[in-house]
Amino acid sequence: MKKINLRDVYPFYENDCFVMVDDEIAEIFEESKRKELNYQRKIYRNGAHFSLDRDDGIEHDAIFISLSPYEIYERKMTNQELHCTISKLPDIQAKRIYAYYFLDMNKSEIARAEGVSVKAVCKSINQGLQTLEKELKKFQK
């Protein structure tokens, strides 16, 4: 039996909390900690030398900074407000904006699918964006 500090194992513990665990469990914790430190060291040392198209994920771990809970909540609320505002638009404008920005269709594809001119699609998307801008400015105040 080994005595371990749960604060060392779990980052959410703020105070020391010592418990007795089997030797096997303590070894698993130590091995996991060693592997995590080795991985962090590998990212630090080699992160700048890997190609971005290597697809092993290391550049993402080296570059990506996790979001705070506040930032995650703020993004969620912004997305909800955006989708709510888009749903208030006239049906054709909402569909065209959704197709253009969320489905990555270009304006000529949208026009061909709806059987209208590209100019009509452009005008509709621009009017919808102007309306969205006005509505979302109200949300910021």
CSV table of N, CA and C in Angstrom, one decimal:
chain,number,residue,atom,x,y,z
A,1,MET,N,0.8,-1.2,0.0
A,1,MET,CA,0.0,0.0,0.0
A,1,MET,C,0.9,1.2,0.0
A,2,LYS,N,0.5,2.2,-0.9
A,2,LYS,CA,1.2,3.4,-1.0
A,2,LYS,C,0.3,4.6,-0.6
A,3,LYS,N,0.9,5.6,-0.1
A,3,LYS,CA,0.1,6.8,0.2
A,3,LYS,C,0.3,7.8,-0.9
A,4,ILE,N,-0.8,8.3,-1.5
A,4,ILE,CA,-0.7,9.3,-2.6
A,4,ILE,C,-1.5,10.5,-2.2
A,5,ASN,N,-1.2,11.6,-2.8
A,5,ASN,CA,-1.9,12.8,-2.6
A,5,ASN,C,-2.8,13.0,-3.8
A,6,LEU,N,-4.1,13.0,-3.6
A,6,LEU,CA,-5.1,13.2,-4.7
A,6,LEU,C,-4.9,14.5,-5.4
A,7,ARG,N,-4.4,15.5,-4.8
A,7,ARG,CA,-4.1,16.8,-5.4
A,7,ARG,C,-3.1,16.7,-6.5
A,8,ASP,N,-2.2,15.7,-6.4
A,8,ASP,CA,-1.2,15.5,-7.5
A,8,ASP,C,-1.8,14.8,-8.7
A,9,VAL,N,-2.8,14.0,-8.4
A,9,VAL,CA,-3.5,13.2,-9.5
A,9,VAL,C,-4.6,13.9,-10.2
A,10,TYR,N,-5.4,14.6,-9.4
A,10,TYR,CA,-6.6,15.3,-10.0
A,10,TYR,C,-6.4,16.8,-9.8
A,11,PRO,N,-6.5,17.5,-10.9
A,11,PRO,CA,-6.2,18.9,-10.9
A,11,PRO,C,-7.2,19.8,-10.2
A,12,PHE,N,-8.5,19.2,-10.0
A,12,PHE,CA,-9.5,20.0,-9.4
A,12,PHE,C,-9.5,20.0,-7.9
A,13,TYR,N,-8.6,19.2,-7.3
A,13,TYR,CA,-8.4,19.2,-5.9
A,13,TYR,C,-7.6,20.4,-5.5
A,14,GLU,N,-8.1,21.2,-4.6
A,14,GLU,CA,-7.4,22.4,-4.2
A,14,GLU,C,-6.6,22.2,-2.9
A,15,ASN,N,-6.9,21.2,-2.1
A,15,ASN,CA,-6.2,21.0,-0.9
A,15,ASN,C,-5.6,19.6,-0.9
A,16,ASP,N,-4.6,19.3,-0.1
A,16,ASP,CA,-4.0,18.0,0.0
A,16,ASP,C,-5.0,17.0,0.6
A,17,CYS,N,-5.1,15.9,-0.1
A,17,CYS,CA,-5.9,14.8,0.4
A,17,CYS,C,-5.2,13.5,0.2
A,18,PHE,N,-4.7,12.9,1.3
A,18,PHE,CA,-3.9,11.7,1.2
A,18,PHE,C,-4.7,10.5,1.4
A,19,VAL,N,-4.5,9.5,0.5
A,19,VAL,CA,-5.2,8.2,0.6
A,19,VAL,C,-4.2,7.1,0.4
A,20,MET,N,-4.6,5.9,0.9
A,20,MET,CA,-3.8,4.7,0.8
A,20,MET,C,-4.4,3.9,-0.4
A,21,VAL,N,-3.5,3.6,-1.4
A,21,VAL,CA,-4.0,2.8,-2.5
A,21,VAL,C,-3.0,1.6,-2.7
A,22,ASP,N,-3.5,0.6,-3.5
A,22,ASP,CA,-2.6,-0.5,-3.8
A,22,ASP,C,-1.4,-0.1,-4.6
A,23,ASP,N,-0.3,-0.8,-4.5
A,23,ASP,CA,0.9,-0.5,-5.2
A,23,ASP,C,0.6,-0.5,-6.7
A,24,GLU,N,-0.2,-1.4,-7.2
A,24,GLU,CA,-0.5,-1.4,-8.7
A,24,GLU,C,-1.2,-0.1,-9.1
A,25,ILE,N,-2.1,0.4,-8.3
A,25,ILE,CA,-2.8,1.6,-8.6
A,25,ILE,C,-1.9,2.8,-8.6
A,26,ALA,N,-1.0,2.9,-7.6
A,26,ALA,CA,0.0,3.9,-7.5
A,26,ALA,C,0.9,3.9,-8.7
A,27,GLU,N,1.3,2.7,-9.1
A,27,GLU,CA,2.2,2.6,-10.3
A,27,GLU,C,1.5,3.1,-11.6
A,28,ILE,N,0.2,2.8,-11.7
A,28,ILE,CA,-0.5,3.3,-12.9
A,28,ILE,C,-0.6,4.8,-12.9
A,29,PHE,N,-0.8,5.4,-11.7
A,29,PHE,CA,-0.8,6.9,-11.6
A,29,PHE,C,0.5,7.5,-12.0
A,30,GLU,N,1.6,6.9,-11.5
A,30,GLU,CA,2.9,7.4,-11.8
A,30,GLU,C,3.3,7.2,-13.3
A,31,GLU,N,2.9,6.1,-13.8
A,31,GLU,CA,3.2,5.8,-15.3
A,31,GLU,C,2.4,6.8,-16.1
A,32,SER,N,1.2,7.1,-15.8
A,32,SER,CA,0.4,8.0,-16.5
A,32,SER,C,1.0,9.4,-16.4
A,33,LYS,N,1.4,9.8,-15.3
A,33,LYS,CA,2.1,11.1,-15.1
A,33,LYS,C,3.4,11.2,-15.9
A,34,ARG,N,4.2,10.2,-15.9
A,34,ARG,CA,5.4,10.1,-16.7
A,34,ARG,C,5.1,10.3,-18.2
A,35,LYS,N,4.1,9.5,-18.7
A,35,LYS,CA,3.7,9.6,-20.1
A,35,LYS,C,3.2,11.0,-20.5
A,36,GLU,N,2.4,11.6,-19.6
A,36,GLU,CA,1.9,13.0,-19.9
A,36,GLU,C,3.1,14.0,-20.0
A,37,LEU,N,4.0,13.9,-19.0
A,37,LEU,CA,5.2,14.8,-19.0
A,37,LEU,C,6.0,14.5,-20.3
A,38,ASN,N,6.2,13.3,-20.7
A,38,ASN,CA,7.0,13.0,-21.9
A,38,ASN,C,6.3,13.6,-23.1
A,39,TYR,N,5.0,13.5,-23.2
A,39,TYR,CA,4.2,14.0,-24.3
A,39,TYR,C,4.3,15.5,-24.4
A,40,GLN,N,4.2,16.2,-23.2
A,40,GLN,CA,4.3,17.6,-23.2
A,40,GLN,C,5.7,18.0,-23.6
A,41,ARG,N,6.7,17.3,-23.2
A,41,ARG,CA,8.1,17.6,-23.6
A,41,ARG,C,8.3,17.4,-25.1
A,42,LYS,N,7.7,16.4,-25.7
A,42,LYS,CA,7.7,16.1,-27.1
A,42,LYS,C,7.1,17.3,-27.9
A,43,ILE,N,5.9,17.7,-27.4
A,43,ILE,CA,5.3,18.9,-28.1
A,43,ILE,C,6.2,20.1,-28.0
A,44,TYR,N,6.7,20.4,-26.8
A,44,TYR,CA,7.5,21.6,-26.7
A,44,TYR,C,8.8,21.5,-27.6
A,45,ARG,N,9.4,20.4,-27.6
A,45,ARG,CA,10.7,20.3,-28.3
A,45,ARG,C,10.5,20.2,-29.8
A,46,ASN,N,9.5,19.5,-30.3
A,46,ASN,CA,9.3,19.2,-31.7
A,46,ASN,C,8.2,19.9,-32.4
A,47,GLY,N,7.4,20.6,-31.6
A,47,GLY,CA,6.2,21.2,-32.2
A,47,GLY,C,6.4,22.1,-33.4
A,48,ALA,N,7.5,22.8,-33.4
A,48,ALA,CA,7.8,23.8,-34.5
A,48,ALA,C,8.4,23.1,-35.7
A,49,HIS,N,8.8,21.8,-35.6
A,49,HIS,CA,9.5,21.1,-36.7
A,49,HIS,C,8.6,20.2,-37.5
A,50,PHE,N,7.3,20.0,-37.0
A,50,PHE,CA,6.4,19.1,-37.8
A,50,PHE,C,5.7,19.9,-38.8
A,51,SER,N,5.4,19.2,-39.9
A,51,SER,CA,4.6,19.8,-41.0
A,51,SER,C,3.2,19.9,-40.5
A,52,LEU,N,2.5,20.9,-41.0
A,52,LEU,CA,1.1,21.0,-40.6
A,52,LEU,C,0.2,20.0,-41.3
A,53,ASP,N,0.7,19.3,-42.3
A,53,ASP,CA,-0.1,18.3,-43.0
A,53,ASP,C,0.2,16.9,-42.6
A,54,ARG,N,0.9,16.8,-41.5
A,54,ARG,CA,1.4,15.4,-41.1
A,54,ARG,C,0.2,14.6,-40.6
A,55,ASP,N,-0.8,15.2,-40.0
A,55,ASP,CA,-2.0,14.6,-39.5
A,55,ASP,C,-1.7,13.7,-38.3
A,56,ASP,N,-0.8,14.0,-37.4
A,56,ASP,CA,-0.6,13.3,-36.2
A,56,ASP,C,-1.2,14.0,-35.0
A,57,GLY,N,-1.6,15.3,-35.2
A,57,GLY,CA,-2.3,16.0,-34.2
A,57,GLY,C,-1.4,16.8,-33.3
A,58,ILE,N,-0.1,16.7,-33.4
A,58,ILE,CA,0.8,17.3,-32.5
A,58,ILE,C,0.8,18.8,-32.7
A,59,GLU,N,0.7,19.3,-33.9
A,59,GLU,CA,0.7,20.8,-34.1
A,59,GLU,C,-0.6,21.4,-33.5
A,60,HIS,N,-1.7,20.6,-33.5
A,60,HIS,CA,-2.9,21.1,-32.8
A,60,HIS,C,-2.7,21.3,-31.3
A,61,ASP,N,-2.1,20.3,-30.7
A,61,ASP,CA,-1.8,20.3,-29.3
A,61,ASP,C,-0.8,21.4,-28.9
A,62,ALA,N,0.1,21.7,-29.8
A,62,ALA,CA,1.2,22.7,-29.5
A,62,ALA,C,0.6,24.1,-29.7
A,63,ILE,N,-0.4,24.3,-30.6
A,63,ILE,CA,-0.8,25.6,-31.0
A,63,ILE,C,-2.2,25.9,-30.3
A,64,PHE,N,-3.0,24.9,-30.2
A,64,PHE,CA,-4.4,25.2,-29.7
A,64,PHE,C,-4.4,25.5,-28.2
A,65,ILE,N,-5.0,26.5,-27.8
A,65,ILE,CA,-5.1,26.9,-26.4
A,65,ILE,C,-6.6,26.7,-26.0
A,66,SER,N,-6.8,25.9,-25.0
A,66,SER,CA,-8.2,25.6,-24.6
A,66,SER,C,-9.0,26.8,-24.2
A,67,LEU,N,-10.2,26.8,-24.4
A,67,LEU,CA,-11.1,28.0,-24.1
A,67,LEU,C,-11.5,27.9,-22.6
A,68,SER,N,-11.7,29.0,-22.0
A,68,SER,CA,-12.2,29.1,-20.7
A,68,SER,C,-13.7,28.8,-20.7
A,69,PRO,N,-14.2,28.4,-19.5
A,69,PRO,CA,-15.7,28.2,-19.5
A,69,PRO,C,-16.5,29.4,-19.9
A,70,TYR,N,-16.0,30.6,-19.5
A,70,TYR,CA,-16.7,31.8,-19.9
A,70,TYR,C,-16.7,32.0,-21.4
A,71,GLU,N,-15.5,31.7,-22.1
A,71,GLU,CA,-15.5,31.8,-23.6
A,71,GLU,C,-16.4,30.8,-24.2
A,72,ILE,N,-16.4,29.6,-23.7
A,72,ILE,CA,-17.3,28.6,-24.3
A,72,ILE,C,-18.8,29.0,-24.1
A,73,TYR,N,-19.1,29.5,-23.0
A,73,TYR,CA,-20.5,30.0,-22.8
A,73,TYR,C,-20.8,31.2,-23.7
A,74,GLU,N,-19.9,32.1,-23.8
A,74,GLU,CA,-20.1,33.2,-24.7
A,74,GLU,C,-20.3,32.8,-26.2
A,75,ARG,N,-19.5,31.9,-26.6
A,75,ARG,CA,-19.7,31.4,-28.0
A,75,ARG,C,-21.0,30.7,-28.2
A,76,LYS,N,-21.4,29.9,-27.2
A,76,LYS,CA,-22.7,29.3,-27.3
A,76,LYS,C,-23.9,30.3,-27.4
A,77,MET,N,-23.8,31.3,-26.5
A,77,MET,CA,-24.9,32.3,-26.5
A,77,MET,C,-24.9,33.1,-27.8
A,78,THR,N,-23.7,33.4,-28.4
A,78,THR,CA,-23.6,34.1,-29.6
A,78,THR,C,-24.2,33.3,-30.8
A,79,ASN,N,-23.8,32.0,-30.8
A,79,ASN,CA,-24.4,31.1,-31.8
A,79,ASN,C,-25.9,31.0,-31.7
A,80,GLN,N,-26.4,30.9,-30.5
A,80,GLN,CA,-27.9,30.8,-30.3
A,80,GLN,C,-28.5,32.1,-30.8
A,81,GLU,N,-28.0,33.3,-30.5
A,81,GLU,CA,-28.5,34.5,-30.9
A,81,GLU,C,-28.4,34.7,-32.5
A,82,LEU,N,-27.3,34.2,-33.1
A,82,LEU,CA,-27.2,34.2,-34.5
A,82,LEU,C,-28.2,33.4,-35.2
A,83,HIS,N,-28.4,32.2,-34.7
A,83,HIS,CA,-29.4,31.3,-35.3
A,83,HIS,C,-30.8,31.8,-35.1
A,84,CYS,N,-31.1,32.4,-34.0
A,84,CYS,CA,-32.4,33.0,-33.7
A,84,CYS,C,-32.7,34.1,-34.6
A,85,THR,N,-31.6,35.0,-34.9
A,85,THR,CA,-31.8,36.1,-35.7
A,85,THR,C,-32.0,35.7,-37.2
A,86,ILE,N,-31.2,34.6,-37.6
A,86,ILE,CA,-31.4,34.1,-39.0
A,86,ILE,C,-32.8,33.6,-39.2
A,87,SER,N,-33.3,32.9,-38.1
A,87,SER,CA,-34.7,32.4,-38.3
A,87,SER,C,-35.7,33.5,-38.4
A,88,LYS,N,-35.4,34.7,-38.0
A,88,LYS,CA,-36.4,35.8,-38.1
A,88,LYS,C,-36.4,36.4,-39.5
A,89,LEU,N,-35.4,36.1,-40.3
A,89,LEU,CA,-35.3,36.6,-41.7
A,89,LEU,C,-36.4,36.0,-42.6
A,90,PRO,N,-36.7,36.6,-43.7
A,90,PRO,CA,-37.6,36.0,-44.6
A,90,PRO,C,-37.0,34.6,-45.1
A,91,ASP,N,-37.9,33.7,-45.4
A,91,ASP,CA,-37.5,32.3,-45.6
A,91,ASP,C,-36.4,32.2,-46.7
A,92,ILE,N,-36.5,32.9,-47.8
A,92,ILE,CA,-35.6,32.8,-48.9
A,92,ILE,C,-34.2,33.3,-48.5
A,93,GLN,N,-34.2,34.5,-47.8
A,93,GLN,CA,-32.9,35.0,-47.3
A,93,GLN,C,-32.2,34.1,-46.3
A,94,ALA,N,-33.0,33.6,-45.4
A,94,ALA,CA,-32.4,32.7,-44.4
A,94,ALA,C,-31.8,31.4,-45.1
A,95,LYS,N,-32.5,30.8,-46.0
A,95,LYS,CA,-32.0,29.7,-46.7
A,95,LYS,C,-30.8,30.0,-47.5
A,96,ARG,N,-30.7,31.1,-48.2
A,96,ARG,CA,-29.6,31.5,-49.0
A,96,ARG,C,-28.4,31.8,-48.1
A,97,ILE,N,-28.6,32.5,-47.0
A,97,ILE,CA,-27.4,32.7,-46.1
A,97,ILE,C,-26.9,31.5,-45.5
A,98,TYR,N,-27.8,30.6,-45.1
A,98,TYR,CA,-27.4,29.3,-44.5
A,98,TYR,C,-26.6,28.5,-45.6
A,99,ALA,N,-27.1,28.4,-46.8
A,99,ALA,CA,-26.4,27.7,-47.8
A,99,ALA,C,-25.1,28.3,-48.1
A,100,TYR,N,-25.0,29.6,-48.2
A,100,TYR,CA,-23.7,30.2,-48.5
A,100,TYR,C,-22.7,30.1,-47.4
A,101,TYR,N,-23.1,30.4,-46.2
A,101,TYR,CA,-22.1,30.5,-45.1
A,101,TYR,C,-21.9,29.1,-44.3
A,102,PHE,N,-23.0,28.4,-44.2
A,102,PHE,CA,-22.9,27.2,-43.4
A,102,PHE,C,-22.7,25.9,-44.2
A,103,LEU,N,-23.2,25.9,-45.5
A,103,LEU,CA,-23.1,24.7,-46.3
A,103,LEU,C,-22.0,24.9,-47.4
A,104,ASP,N,-21.3,26.1,-47.3
A,104,ASP,CA,-20.2,26.4,-48.2
A,104,ASP,C,-20.6,26.3,-49.7
A,105,MET,N,-21.8,26.6,-50.1
A,105,MET,CA,-22.2,26.6,-51.5
A,105,MET,C,-21.8,28.0,-52.0
A,106,ASN,N,-21.4,28.1,-53.3
A,106,ASN,CA,-21.2,29.4,-53.8
A,106,ASN,C,-22.5,30.0,-54.4
A,107,LYS,N,-22.5,31.2,-54.7
A,107,LYS,CA,-23.7,31.9,-55.2
A,107,LYS,C,-24.3,31.3,-56.5
A,108,SER,N,-23.4,30.9,-57.4
A,108,SER,CA,-23.9,30.4,-58.6
A,108,SER,C,-24.6,29.0,-58.4
A,109,GLU,N,-24.0,28.2,-57.4
A,109,GLU,CA,-24.7,26.9,-57.1
A,109,GLU,C,-26.1,27.1,-56.5
A,110,ILE,N,-26.2,28.1,-55.6
A,110,ILE,CA,-27.5,28.4,-55.0
A,110,ILE,C,-28.4,28.8,-56.1
A,111,ALA,N,-28.0,29.7,-57.0
A,111,ALA,CA,-28.9,30.2,-58.1
A,111,ALA,C,-29.3,29.1,-59.0
A,112,ARG,N,-28.4,28.2,-59.3
A,112,ARG,CA,-28.7,27.0,-60.2
A,112,ARG,C,-29.7,26.1,-59.4
A,113,ALA,N,-29.5,25.9,-58.1
A,113,ALA,CA,-30.4,25.0,-57.4
A,113,ALA,C,-31.8,25.6,-57.3
A,114,GLU,N,-31.9,26.9,-57.2
A,114,GLU,CA,-33.2,27.5,-57.0
A,114,GLU,C,-33.9,28.0,-58.4
A,115,GLY,N,-33.1,27.9,-59.4
A,115,GLY,CA,-33.6,28.4,-60.7
A,115,GLY,C,-33.7,29.9,-60.8
A,116,VAL,N,-32.9,30.6,-60.2
A,116,VAL,CA,-32.9,32.1,-60.3
A,116,VAL,C,-31.6,32.6,-60.7
A,117,SER,N,-31.5,33.9,-60.9
A,117,SER,CA,-30.2,34.5,-61.4
A,117,SER,C,-29.2,34.6,-60.2
A,118,VAL,N,-27.9,34.7,-60.5
A,118,VAL,CA,-26.9,34.9,-59.5
A,118,VAL,C,-27.1,36.3,-58.8
A,119,LYS,N,-27.5,37.2,-59.6
A,119,LYS,CA,-27.7,38.6,-59.1
A,119,LYS,C,-28.8,38.6,-58.0
A,120,ALA,N,-29.8,37.8,-58.3
A,120,ALA,CA,-30.9,37.8,-57.3
A,120,ALA,C,-30.4,37.1,-56.0
A,121,VAL,N,-29.6,36.1,-56.1
A,121,VAL,CA,-29.0,35.5,-54.9
A,121,VAL,C,-28.1,36.5,-54.1
A,122,CYS,N,-27.3,37.2,-54.9
A,122,CYS,CA,-26.4,38.1,-54.3
A,122,CYS,C,-27.1,39.2,-53.5
A,123,LYS,N,-28.2,39.7,-54.2
A,123,LYS,CA,-29.0,40.8,-53.6
A,123,LYS,C,-29.7,40.3,-52.3
A,124,SER,N,-30.2,39.1,-52.4
A,124,SER,CA,-30.9,38.5,-51.3
A,124,SER,C,-30.0,38.3,-50.1
A,125,ILE,N,-28.8,37.8,-50.3
A,125,ILE,CA,-27.8,37.6,-49.3
A,125,ILE,C,-27.4,38.9,-48.7
A,126,ASN,N,-27.1,39.9,-49.5
A,126,ASN,CA,-26.7,41.2,-49.0
A,126,ASN,C,-27.8,41.8,-48.1
A,127,GLN,N,-29.0,41.8,-48.6
A,127,GLN,CA,-30.1,42.3,-47.8
A,127,GLN,C,-30.3,41.6,-46.4
A,128,GLY,N,-30.1,40.3,-46.5
A,128,GLY,CA,-30.2,39.5,-45.3
A,128,GLY,C,-29.1,39.8,-44.3
A,129,LEU,N,-27.9,40.0,-44.8
A,129,LEU,CA,-26.7,40.4,-44.0
A,129,LEU,C,-26.9,41.8,-43.3
A,130,GLN,N,-27.5,42.7,-44.1
A,130,GLN,CA,-27.8,44.0,-43.5
A,130,GLN,C,-28.8,43.9,-42.4
A,131,THR,N,-29.8,43.1,-42.6
A,131,THR,CA,-30.8,42.9,-41.5
A,131,THR,C,-30.2,42.2,-40.3
A,132,LEU,N,-29.4,41.2,-40.6
A,132,LEU,CA,-28.7,40.5,-39.5
A,132,LEU,C,-27.8,41.5,-38.7
A,133,GLU,N,-27.1,42.4,-39.4
A,133,GLU,CA,-26.2,43.4,-38.7
A,133,GLU,C,-27.1,44.3,-37.8
A,134,LYS,N,-28.2,44.8,-38.3
A,134,LYS,CA,-29.0,45.6,-37.5
A,134,LYS,C,-29.6,44.9,-36.2
A,135,GLU,N,-30.0,43.7,-36.4
A,135,GLU,CA,-30.6,42.9,-35.3
A,135,GLU,C,-29.5,42.6,-34.3
A,136,LEU,N,-28.3,42.2,-34.8
A,136,LEU,CA,-27.3,41.8,-33.8
A,136,LEU,C,-26.7,43.0,-33.1
A,137,LYS,N,-26.8,44.2,-33.7
A,137,LYS,CA,-26.3,45.4,-33.0
A,137,LYS,C,-27.2,45.6,-31.8
A,138,LYS,N,-28.5,45.3,-31.9
A,138,LYS,CA,-29.5,45.5,-30.8
A,138,LYS,C,-29.1,44.5,-29.7
A,139,PHE,N,-28.6,43.3,-30.1
A,139,PHE,CA,-28.3,42.3,-29.1
A,139,PHE,C,-27.1,42.7,-28.3
A,140,GLN,N,-26.1,43.5,-28.9
A,140,GLN,CA,-24.9,43.9,-28.1
A,140,GLN,C,-25.2,45.0,-27.1
A,141,LYS,N,-26.3,45.7,-27.3
A,141,LYS,CA,-26.6,46.9,-26.4
A,141,LYS,C,-27.2,46.4,-25.1
